[in-house]
mmCIF file of C-alpha atoms and ligand atoms in Angstrom:
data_model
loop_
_atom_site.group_PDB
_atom_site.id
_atom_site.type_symbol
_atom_site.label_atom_id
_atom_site.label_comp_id
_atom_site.label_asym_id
_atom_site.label_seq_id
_atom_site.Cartn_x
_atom_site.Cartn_y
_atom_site.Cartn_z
ATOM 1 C CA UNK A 1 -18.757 -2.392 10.137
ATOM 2 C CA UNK A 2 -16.252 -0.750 8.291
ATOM 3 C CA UNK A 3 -13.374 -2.596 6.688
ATOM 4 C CA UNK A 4 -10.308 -1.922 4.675
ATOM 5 C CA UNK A 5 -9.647 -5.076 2.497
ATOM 6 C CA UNK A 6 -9.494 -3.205 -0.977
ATOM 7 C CA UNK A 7 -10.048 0.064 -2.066
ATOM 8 C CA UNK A 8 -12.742 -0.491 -4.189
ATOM 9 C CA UNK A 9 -15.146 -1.209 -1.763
ATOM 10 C CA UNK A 10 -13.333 1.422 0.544
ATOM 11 C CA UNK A 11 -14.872 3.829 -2.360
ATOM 12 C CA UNK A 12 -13.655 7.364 -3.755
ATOM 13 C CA UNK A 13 -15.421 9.127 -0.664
ATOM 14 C CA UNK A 14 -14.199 7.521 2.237
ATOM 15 C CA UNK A 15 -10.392 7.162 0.155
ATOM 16 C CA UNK A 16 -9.945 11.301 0.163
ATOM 17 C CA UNK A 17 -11.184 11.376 3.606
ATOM 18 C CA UNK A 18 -8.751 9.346 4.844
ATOM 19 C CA UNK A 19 -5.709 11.007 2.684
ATOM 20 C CA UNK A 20 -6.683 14.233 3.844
ATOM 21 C CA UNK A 21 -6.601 13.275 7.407
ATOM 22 C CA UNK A 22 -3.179 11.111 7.126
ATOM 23 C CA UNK A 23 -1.913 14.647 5.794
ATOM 24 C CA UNK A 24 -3.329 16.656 8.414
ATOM 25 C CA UNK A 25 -2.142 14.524 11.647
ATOM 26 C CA UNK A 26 1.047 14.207 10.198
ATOM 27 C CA UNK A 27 1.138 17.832 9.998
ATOM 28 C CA UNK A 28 -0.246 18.936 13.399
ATOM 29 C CA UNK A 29 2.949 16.516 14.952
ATOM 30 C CA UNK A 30 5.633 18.333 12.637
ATOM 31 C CA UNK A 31 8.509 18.532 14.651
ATOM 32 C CA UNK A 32 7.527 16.040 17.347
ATOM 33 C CA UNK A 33 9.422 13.578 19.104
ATOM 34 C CA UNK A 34 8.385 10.356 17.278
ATOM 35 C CA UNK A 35 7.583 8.238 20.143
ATOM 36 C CA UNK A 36 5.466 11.690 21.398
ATOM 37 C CA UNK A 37 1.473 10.995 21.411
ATOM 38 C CA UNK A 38 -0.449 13.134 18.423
ATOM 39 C CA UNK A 39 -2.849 16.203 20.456
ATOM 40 C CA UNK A 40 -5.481 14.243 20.710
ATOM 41 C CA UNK A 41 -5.483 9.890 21.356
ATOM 42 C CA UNK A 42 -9.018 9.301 19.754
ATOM 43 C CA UNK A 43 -7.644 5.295 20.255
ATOM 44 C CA UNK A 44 -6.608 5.467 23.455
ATOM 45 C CA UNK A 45 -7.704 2.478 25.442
ATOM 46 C CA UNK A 46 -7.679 0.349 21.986
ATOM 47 C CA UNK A 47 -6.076 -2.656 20.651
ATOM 48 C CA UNK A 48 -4.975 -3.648 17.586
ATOM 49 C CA UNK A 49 -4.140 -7.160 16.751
ATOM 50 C CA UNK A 50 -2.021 -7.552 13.773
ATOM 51 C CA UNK A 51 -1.169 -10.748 12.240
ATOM 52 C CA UNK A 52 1.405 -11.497 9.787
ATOM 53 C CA UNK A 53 2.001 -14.900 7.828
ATOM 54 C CA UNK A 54 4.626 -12.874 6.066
ATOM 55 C CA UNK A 55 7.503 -10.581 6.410
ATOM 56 C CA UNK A 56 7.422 -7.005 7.003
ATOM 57 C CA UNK A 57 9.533 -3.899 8.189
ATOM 58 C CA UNK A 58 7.126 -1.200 7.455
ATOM 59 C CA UNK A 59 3.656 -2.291 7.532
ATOM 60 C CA UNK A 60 4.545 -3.589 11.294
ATOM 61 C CA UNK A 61 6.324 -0.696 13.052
ATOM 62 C CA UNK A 62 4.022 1.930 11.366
ATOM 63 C CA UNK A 63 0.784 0.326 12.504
ATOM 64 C CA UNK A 64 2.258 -0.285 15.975
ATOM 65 C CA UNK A 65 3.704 3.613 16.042
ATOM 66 C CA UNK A 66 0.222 4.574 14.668
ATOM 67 C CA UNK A 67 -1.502 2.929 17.473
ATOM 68 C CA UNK A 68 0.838 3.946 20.085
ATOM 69 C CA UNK A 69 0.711 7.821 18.916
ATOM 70 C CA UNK A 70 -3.300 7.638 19.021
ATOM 71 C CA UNK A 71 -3.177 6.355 22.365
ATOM 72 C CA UNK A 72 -4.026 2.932 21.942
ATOM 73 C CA UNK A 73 -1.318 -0.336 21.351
ATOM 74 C CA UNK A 74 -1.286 -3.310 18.818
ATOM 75 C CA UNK A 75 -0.372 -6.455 19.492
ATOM 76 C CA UNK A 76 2.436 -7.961 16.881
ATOM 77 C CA UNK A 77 1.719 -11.501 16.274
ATOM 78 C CA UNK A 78 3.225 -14.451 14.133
ATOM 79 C CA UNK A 79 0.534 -16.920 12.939
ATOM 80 C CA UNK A 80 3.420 -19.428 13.157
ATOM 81 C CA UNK A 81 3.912 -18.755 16.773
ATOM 82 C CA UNK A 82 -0.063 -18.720 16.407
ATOM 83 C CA UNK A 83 -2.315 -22.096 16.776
ATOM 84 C CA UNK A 84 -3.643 -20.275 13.226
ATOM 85 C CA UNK A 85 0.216 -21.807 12.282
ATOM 86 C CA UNK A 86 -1.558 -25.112 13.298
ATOM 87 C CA UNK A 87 -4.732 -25.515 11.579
ATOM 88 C CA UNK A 88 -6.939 -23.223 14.121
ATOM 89 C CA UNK A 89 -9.609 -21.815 11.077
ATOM 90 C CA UNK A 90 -8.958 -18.231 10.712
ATOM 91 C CA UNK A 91 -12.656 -18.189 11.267
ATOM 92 C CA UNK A 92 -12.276 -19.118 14.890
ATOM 93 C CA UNK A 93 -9.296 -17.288 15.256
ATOM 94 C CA UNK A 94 -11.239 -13.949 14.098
ATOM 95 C CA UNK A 95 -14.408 -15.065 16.711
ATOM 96 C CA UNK A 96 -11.233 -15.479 19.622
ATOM 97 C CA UNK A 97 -9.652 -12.459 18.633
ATOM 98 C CA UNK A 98 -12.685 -9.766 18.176
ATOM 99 C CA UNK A 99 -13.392 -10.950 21.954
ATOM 100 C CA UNK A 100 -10.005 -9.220 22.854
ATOM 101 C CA UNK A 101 -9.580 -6.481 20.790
ATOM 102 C CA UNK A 102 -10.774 -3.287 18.460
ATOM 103 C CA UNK A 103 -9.373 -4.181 15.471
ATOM 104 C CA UNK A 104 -7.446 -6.484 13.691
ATOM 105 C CA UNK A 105 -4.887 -6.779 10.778
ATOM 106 C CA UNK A 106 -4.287 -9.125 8.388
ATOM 107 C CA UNK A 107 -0.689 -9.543 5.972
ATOM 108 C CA UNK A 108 -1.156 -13.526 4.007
ATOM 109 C CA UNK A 109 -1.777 -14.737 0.769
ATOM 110 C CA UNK A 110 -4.919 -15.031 -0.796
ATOM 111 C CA UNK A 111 -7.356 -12.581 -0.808
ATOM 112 C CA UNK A 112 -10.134 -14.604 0.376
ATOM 113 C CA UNK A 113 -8.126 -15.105 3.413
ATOM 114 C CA UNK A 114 -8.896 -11.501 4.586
ATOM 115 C CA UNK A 115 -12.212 -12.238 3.396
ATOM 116 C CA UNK A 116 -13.080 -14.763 5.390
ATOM 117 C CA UNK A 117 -11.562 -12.990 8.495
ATOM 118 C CA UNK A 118 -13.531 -10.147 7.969
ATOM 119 C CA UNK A 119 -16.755 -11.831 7.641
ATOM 120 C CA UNK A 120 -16.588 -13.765 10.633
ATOM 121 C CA UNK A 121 -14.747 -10.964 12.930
ATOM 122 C CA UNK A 122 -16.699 -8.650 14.915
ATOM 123 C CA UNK A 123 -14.405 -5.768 14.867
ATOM 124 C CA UNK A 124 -13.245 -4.116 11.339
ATOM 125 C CA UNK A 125 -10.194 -6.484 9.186
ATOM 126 C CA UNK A 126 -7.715 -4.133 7.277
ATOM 127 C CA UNK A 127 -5.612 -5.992 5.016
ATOM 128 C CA UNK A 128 -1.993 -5.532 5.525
ATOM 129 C CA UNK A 129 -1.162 -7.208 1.900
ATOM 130 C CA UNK A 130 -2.520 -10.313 0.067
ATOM 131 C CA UNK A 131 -1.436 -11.147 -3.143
ATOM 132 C CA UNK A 132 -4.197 -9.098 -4.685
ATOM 133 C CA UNK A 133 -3.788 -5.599 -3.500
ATOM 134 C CA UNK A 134 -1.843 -3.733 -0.678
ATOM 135 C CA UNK A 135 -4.616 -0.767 0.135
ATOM 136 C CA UNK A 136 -2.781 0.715 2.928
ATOM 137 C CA UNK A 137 0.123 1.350 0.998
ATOM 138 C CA UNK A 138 -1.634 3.399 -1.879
ATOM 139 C CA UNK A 139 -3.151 5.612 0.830
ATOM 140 C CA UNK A 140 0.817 6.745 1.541
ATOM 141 C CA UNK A 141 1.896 6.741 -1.960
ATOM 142 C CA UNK A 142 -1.236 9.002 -2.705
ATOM 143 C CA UNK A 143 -0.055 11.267 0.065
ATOM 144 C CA UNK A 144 3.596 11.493 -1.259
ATOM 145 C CA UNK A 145 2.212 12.183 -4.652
ATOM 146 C CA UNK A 146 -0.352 15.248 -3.343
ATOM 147 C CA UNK A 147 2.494 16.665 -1.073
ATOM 148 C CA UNK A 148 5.796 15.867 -3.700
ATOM 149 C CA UNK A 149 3.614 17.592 -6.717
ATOM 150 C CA UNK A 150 1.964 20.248 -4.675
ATOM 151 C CA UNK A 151 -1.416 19.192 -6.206
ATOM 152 C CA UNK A 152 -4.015 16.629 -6.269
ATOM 153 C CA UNK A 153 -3.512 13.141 -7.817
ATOM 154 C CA UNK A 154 -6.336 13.578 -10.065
ATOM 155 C CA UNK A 155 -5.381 14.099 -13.537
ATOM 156 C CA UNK A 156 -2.068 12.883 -12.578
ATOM 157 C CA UNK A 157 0.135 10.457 -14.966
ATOM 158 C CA UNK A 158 1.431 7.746 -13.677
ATOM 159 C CA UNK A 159 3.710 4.491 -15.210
ATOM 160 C CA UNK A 160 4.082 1.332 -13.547
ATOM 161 C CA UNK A 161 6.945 -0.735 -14.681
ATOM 162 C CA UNK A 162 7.338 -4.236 -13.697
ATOM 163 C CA UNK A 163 5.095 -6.856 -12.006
ATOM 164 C CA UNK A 164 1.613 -6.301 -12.532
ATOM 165 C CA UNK A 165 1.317 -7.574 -8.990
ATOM 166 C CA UNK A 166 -0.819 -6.468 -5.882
ATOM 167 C CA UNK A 167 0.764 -3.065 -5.570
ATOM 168 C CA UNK A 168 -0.350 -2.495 -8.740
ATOM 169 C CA UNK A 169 -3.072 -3.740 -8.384
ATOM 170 C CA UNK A 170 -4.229 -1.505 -5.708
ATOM 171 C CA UNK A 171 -2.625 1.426 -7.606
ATOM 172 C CA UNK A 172 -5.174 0.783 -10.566
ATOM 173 C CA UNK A 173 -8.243 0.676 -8.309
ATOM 174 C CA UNK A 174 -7.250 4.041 -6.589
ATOM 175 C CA UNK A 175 -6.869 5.521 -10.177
ATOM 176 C CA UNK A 176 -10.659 4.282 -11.208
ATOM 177 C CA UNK A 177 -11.680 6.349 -7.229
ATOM 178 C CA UNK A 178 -9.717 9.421 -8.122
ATOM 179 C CA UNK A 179 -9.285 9.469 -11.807
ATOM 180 C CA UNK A 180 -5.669 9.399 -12.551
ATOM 181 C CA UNK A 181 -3.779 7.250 -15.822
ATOM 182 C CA UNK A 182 -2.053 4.428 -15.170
ATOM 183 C CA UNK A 183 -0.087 2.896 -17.728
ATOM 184 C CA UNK A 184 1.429 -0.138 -17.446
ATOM 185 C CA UNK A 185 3.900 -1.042 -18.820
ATOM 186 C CA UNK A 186 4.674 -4.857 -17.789
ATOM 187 C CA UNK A 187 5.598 -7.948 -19.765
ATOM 188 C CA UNK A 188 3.173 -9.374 -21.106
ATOM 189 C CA UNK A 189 2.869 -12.824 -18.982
ATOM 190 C CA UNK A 190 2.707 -10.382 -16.128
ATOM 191 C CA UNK A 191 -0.718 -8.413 -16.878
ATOM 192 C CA UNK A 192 -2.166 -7.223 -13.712
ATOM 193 C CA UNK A 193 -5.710 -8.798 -13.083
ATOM 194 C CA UNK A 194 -8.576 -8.213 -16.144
ATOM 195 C CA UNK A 195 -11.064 -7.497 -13.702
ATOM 196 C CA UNK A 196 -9.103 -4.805 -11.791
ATOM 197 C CA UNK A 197 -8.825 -3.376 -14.435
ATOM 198 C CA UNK A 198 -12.396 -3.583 -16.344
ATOM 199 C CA UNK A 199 -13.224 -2.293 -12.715
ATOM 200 C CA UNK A 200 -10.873 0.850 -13.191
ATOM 201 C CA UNK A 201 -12.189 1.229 -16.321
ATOM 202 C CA UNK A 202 -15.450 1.357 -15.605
ATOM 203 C CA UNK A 203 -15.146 4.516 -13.462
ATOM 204 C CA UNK A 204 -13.771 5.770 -16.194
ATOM 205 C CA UNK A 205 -10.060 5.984 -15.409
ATOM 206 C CA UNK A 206 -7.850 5.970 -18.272
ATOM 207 C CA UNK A 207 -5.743 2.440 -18.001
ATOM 208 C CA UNK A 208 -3.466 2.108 -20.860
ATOM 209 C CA UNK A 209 -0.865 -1.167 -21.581
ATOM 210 C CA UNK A 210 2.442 0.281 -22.962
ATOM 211 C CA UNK A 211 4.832 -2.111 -23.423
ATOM 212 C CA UNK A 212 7.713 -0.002 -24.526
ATOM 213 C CA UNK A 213 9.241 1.617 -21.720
ATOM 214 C CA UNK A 214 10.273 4.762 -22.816
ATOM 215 C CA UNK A 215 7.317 5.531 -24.641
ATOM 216 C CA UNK A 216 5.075 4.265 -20.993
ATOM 217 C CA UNK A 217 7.143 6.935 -18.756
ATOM 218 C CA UNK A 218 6.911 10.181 -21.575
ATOM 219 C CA UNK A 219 5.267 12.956 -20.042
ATOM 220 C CA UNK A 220 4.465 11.043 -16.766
ATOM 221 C CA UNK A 221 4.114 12.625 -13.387
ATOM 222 C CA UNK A 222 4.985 9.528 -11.361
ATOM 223 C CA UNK A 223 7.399 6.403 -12.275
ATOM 224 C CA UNK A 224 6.771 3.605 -9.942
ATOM 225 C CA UNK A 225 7.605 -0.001 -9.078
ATOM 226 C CA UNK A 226 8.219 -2.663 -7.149
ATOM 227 C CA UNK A 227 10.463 -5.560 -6.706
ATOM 228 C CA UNK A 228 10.150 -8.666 -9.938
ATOM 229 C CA UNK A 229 9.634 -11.205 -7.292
ATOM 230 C CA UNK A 230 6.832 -10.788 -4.374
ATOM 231 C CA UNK A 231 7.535 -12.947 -1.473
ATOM 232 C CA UNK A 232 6.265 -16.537 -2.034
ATOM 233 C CA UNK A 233 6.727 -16.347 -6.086
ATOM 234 C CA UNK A 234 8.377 -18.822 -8.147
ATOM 235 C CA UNK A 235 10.047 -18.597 -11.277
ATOM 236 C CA UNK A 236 12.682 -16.435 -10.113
ATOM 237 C CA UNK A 237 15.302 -16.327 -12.877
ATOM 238 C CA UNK A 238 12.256 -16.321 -15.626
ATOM 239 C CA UNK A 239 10.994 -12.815 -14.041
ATOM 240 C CA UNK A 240 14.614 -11.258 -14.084
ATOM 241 C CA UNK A 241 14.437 -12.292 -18.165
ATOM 242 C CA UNK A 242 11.632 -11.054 -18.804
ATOM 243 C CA UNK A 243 11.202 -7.963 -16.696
ATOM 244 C CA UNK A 244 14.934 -5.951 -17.255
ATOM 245 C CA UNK A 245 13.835 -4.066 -20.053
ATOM 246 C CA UNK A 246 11.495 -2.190 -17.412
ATOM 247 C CA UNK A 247 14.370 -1.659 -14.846
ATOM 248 C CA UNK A 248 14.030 2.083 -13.522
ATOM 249 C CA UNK A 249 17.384 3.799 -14.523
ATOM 250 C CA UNK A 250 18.268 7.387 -14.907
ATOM 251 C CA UNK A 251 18.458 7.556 -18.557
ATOM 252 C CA UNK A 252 14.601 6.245 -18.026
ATOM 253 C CA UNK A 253 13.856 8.711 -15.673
ATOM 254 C CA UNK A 254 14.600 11.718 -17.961
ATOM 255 C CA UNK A 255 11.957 10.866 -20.393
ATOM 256 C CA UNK A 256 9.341 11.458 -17.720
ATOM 257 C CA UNK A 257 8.250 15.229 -16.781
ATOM 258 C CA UNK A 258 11.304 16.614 -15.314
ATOM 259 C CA UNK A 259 8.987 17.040 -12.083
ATOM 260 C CA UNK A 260 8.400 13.509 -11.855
ATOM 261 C CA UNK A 261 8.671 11.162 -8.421
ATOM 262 C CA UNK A 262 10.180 8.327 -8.305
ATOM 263 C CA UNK A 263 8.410 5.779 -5.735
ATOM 264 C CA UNK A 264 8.779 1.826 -4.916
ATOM 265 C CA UNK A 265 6.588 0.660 -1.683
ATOM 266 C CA UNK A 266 10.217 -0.648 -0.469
ATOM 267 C CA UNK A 267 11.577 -2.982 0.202
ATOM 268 C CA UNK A 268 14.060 -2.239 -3.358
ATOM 269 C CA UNK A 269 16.394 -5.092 -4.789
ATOM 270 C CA UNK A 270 19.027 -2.312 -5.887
ATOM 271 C CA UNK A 271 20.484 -3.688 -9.079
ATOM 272 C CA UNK A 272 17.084 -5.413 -10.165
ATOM 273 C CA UNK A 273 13.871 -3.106 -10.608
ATOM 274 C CA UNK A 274 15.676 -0.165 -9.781
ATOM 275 C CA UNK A 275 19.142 1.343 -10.134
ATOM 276 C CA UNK A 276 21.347 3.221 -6.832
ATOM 277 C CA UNK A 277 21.305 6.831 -9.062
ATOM 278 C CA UNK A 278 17.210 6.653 -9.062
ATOM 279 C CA UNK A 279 16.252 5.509 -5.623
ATOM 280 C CA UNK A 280 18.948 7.897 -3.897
ATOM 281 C CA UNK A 281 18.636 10.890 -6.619
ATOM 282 C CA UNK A 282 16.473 13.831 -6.359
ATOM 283 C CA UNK A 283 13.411 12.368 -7.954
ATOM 284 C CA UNK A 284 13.484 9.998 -5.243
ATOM 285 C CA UNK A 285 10.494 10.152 -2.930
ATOM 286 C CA UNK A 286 11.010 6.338 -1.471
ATOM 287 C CA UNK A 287 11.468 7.934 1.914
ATOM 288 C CA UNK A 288 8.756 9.903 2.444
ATOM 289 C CA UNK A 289 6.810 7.115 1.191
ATOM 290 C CA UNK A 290 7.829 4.918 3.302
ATOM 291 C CA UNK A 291 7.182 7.906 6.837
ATOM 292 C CA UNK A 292 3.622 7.911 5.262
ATOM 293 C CA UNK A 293 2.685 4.998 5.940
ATOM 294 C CA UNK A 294 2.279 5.559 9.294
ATOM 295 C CA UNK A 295 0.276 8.802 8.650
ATOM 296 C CA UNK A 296 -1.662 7.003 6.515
ATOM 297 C CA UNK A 297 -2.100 3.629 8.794
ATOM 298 C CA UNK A 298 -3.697 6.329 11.551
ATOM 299 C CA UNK A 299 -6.154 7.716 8.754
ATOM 300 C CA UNK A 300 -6.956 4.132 7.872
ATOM 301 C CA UNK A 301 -7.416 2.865 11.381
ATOM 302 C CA UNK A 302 -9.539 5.983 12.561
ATOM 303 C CA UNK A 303 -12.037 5.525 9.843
ATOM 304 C CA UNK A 304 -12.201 1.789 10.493
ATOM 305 C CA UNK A 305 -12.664 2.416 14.079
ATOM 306 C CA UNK A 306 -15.489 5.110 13.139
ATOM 307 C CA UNK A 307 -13.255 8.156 14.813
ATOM 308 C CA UNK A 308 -13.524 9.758 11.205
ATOM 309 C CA UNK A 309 -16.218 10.701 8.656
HETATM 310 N N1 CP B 1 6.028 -1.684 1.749
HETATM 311 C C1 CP B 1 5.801 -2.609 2.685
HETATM 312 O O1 CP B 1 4.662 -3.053 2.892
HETATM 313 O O2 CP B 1 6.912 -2.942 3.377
HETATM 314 P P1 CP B 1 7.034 -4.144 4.426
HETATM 315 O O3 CP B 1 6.941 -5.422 3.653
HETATM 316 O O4 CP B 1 8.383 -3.941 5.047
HETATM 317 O O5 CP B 1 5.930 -4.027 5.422
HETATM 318 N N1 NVA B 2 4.836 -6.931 -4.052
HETATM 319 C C1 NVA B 2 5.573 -7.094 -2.815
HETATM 320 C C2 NVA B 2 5.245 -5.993 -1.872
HETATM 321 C C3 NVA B 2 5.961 -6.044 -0.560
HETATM 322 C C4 NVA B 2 5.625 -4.924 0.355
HETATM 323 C C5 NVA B 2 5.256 -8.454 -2.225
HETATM 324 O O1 NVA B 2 4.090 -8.855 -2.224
HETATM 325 O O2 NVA B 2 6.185 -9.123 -1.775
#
């Protein structure tokens, strides 16, 4: 059964299978009405059950437009309005649920949470964000990067500045599938995960630690970040300290190749991570990152569902 809990295990293969599809469907509807179904509903007649224990604005309309313009529907659900929001094991709640539907989707906390969803589900788990890695997202910032540069990612620069938290996480495995450089450039207290990236590593993607800003976003193809705080951190005013040196500005911005993209999974704190002149200036691709994801959630969900490759 084919899941989508990391990328890593999603592997290089099935990753550029599903990017090149995202970019083709989204394609082939260019011009469409957005509630219009794609040419051909390979999911019509299937559900998707997608469960959030967190908040979300994209991840939930994109998956439910994705499944609506392949023919099928999802189901948004709240595991507080869930007995899962009462101690129901997500164990049983994955046997309940596979009885009902195709597919289901996961957004919580820890990783193992997916995990254990997946292993005792009988239909394929994507994870919709844990506090290790937010696959789906990559898939769409992979797409903006291939369409905004006009070439393939690999061999691509890119910086994170920031958190070294699950979006960057996820950003670092997809650079050890496709072989692009990440550098990171993140305090120091807020290292992404060893093993990510020993794992990154190993595939022999270049992952470099530069803690000086401007030096991390020279000659880079891609500046990217995301907000200081993800949702159920602590140590709020400690992470605005330490993290303002890496706050995206303009004058940061022109360091980097003057082609370079500008993108942040959304949603931004304006002020914080990012300033107004970079997220609604020309380098800006926070938009088109944000329509891919539901090109990419179709590409995800049709190779889960077995409708591709
Ligand atoms: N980028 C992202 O996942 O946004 P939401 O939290 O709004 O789903
Ligand atoms: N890093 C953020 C991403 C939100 C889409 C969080 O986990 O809150």
């Amino acid at each position: 059964m084919r899941h989508f809990l990391d990328l890593e295990s999603t592997g290089a293969e099935a990753l550029r299978l599903i990017l090149d599809e995202a970019k083709r469907r989204k394609q082939a509807r260019a011009g469409r009405p957005k509630g219009a179904a794609d040419d051909d509903v390979p999911l019509a007649g299937h559900m998707l059950a997608a469960i959030f224990e967190k908040s979300s604005t994209r991840t939930r309309v994109s998956f439910d437009m994705a499944m609506r313009q392949l023919g099928g529907s999802a189901m948004i659900l709240s595991s507080a309005d869930m007995q899962l929001g009462r101690g129901e094991t997500i164990e049983d709640t994955a046997r309940v649920l596979s009885r009902f539907v195709d597919a289901i989707s996961l957004r919580t906390n820890g990783h193992d949470k997916v995990e254990a969803l997946a292993a005792a589900s009988g239909v394929p788990v994507i994870n919709m964000l844990t506090d290790s890695g937010h696959p789906c997202q990559i898939v769409a910032d992979l797409m903006t990067v291939e369409e905004r540069l006009g070439r393939s990612v690999t061999g691509t620069v890119w910086t994170w500045l920031g958190d070294g938290n699950n979006v960057c996480q996820s950003l670092i495995e997809a650079a050890g599938l496709l072989g692009y450089e990440m550098r990171l450039s993140v305090p120091a207290a807020y290292d992404p995960d060893d093993a990510v990236v020993a794992r990154a590593e190993a595939r022999g993607a270049r992952i470099v630690v530069e803690r000086n800003p401007e030096a991390a976003v020279a000659g880079a193809d891609v500046i990217v970040t995301d907000t200081w705080v993800s949702m159920g951190q602590s140590g709020a005013a400690q992470r605005m300290v330490a993290m303002g040196p890496y706050q995206v500005t303009e004058a940061l911005m022109a360091k980097a190749n003057p082609s370079a993209i500008f993108l942040h999974c959304l949603p931004a704190h304006r002020g914080e991570e990012v300033v107004d002149a970079v997220m609604d200036g020309p380098q800006s691709a926070v938009w088109d990152e944000a329509e891919n994801r539901v090109h990419a959630q179709k590409a995800i969900l049709l190779w889960c569902l077995n409708k591709l490759g």
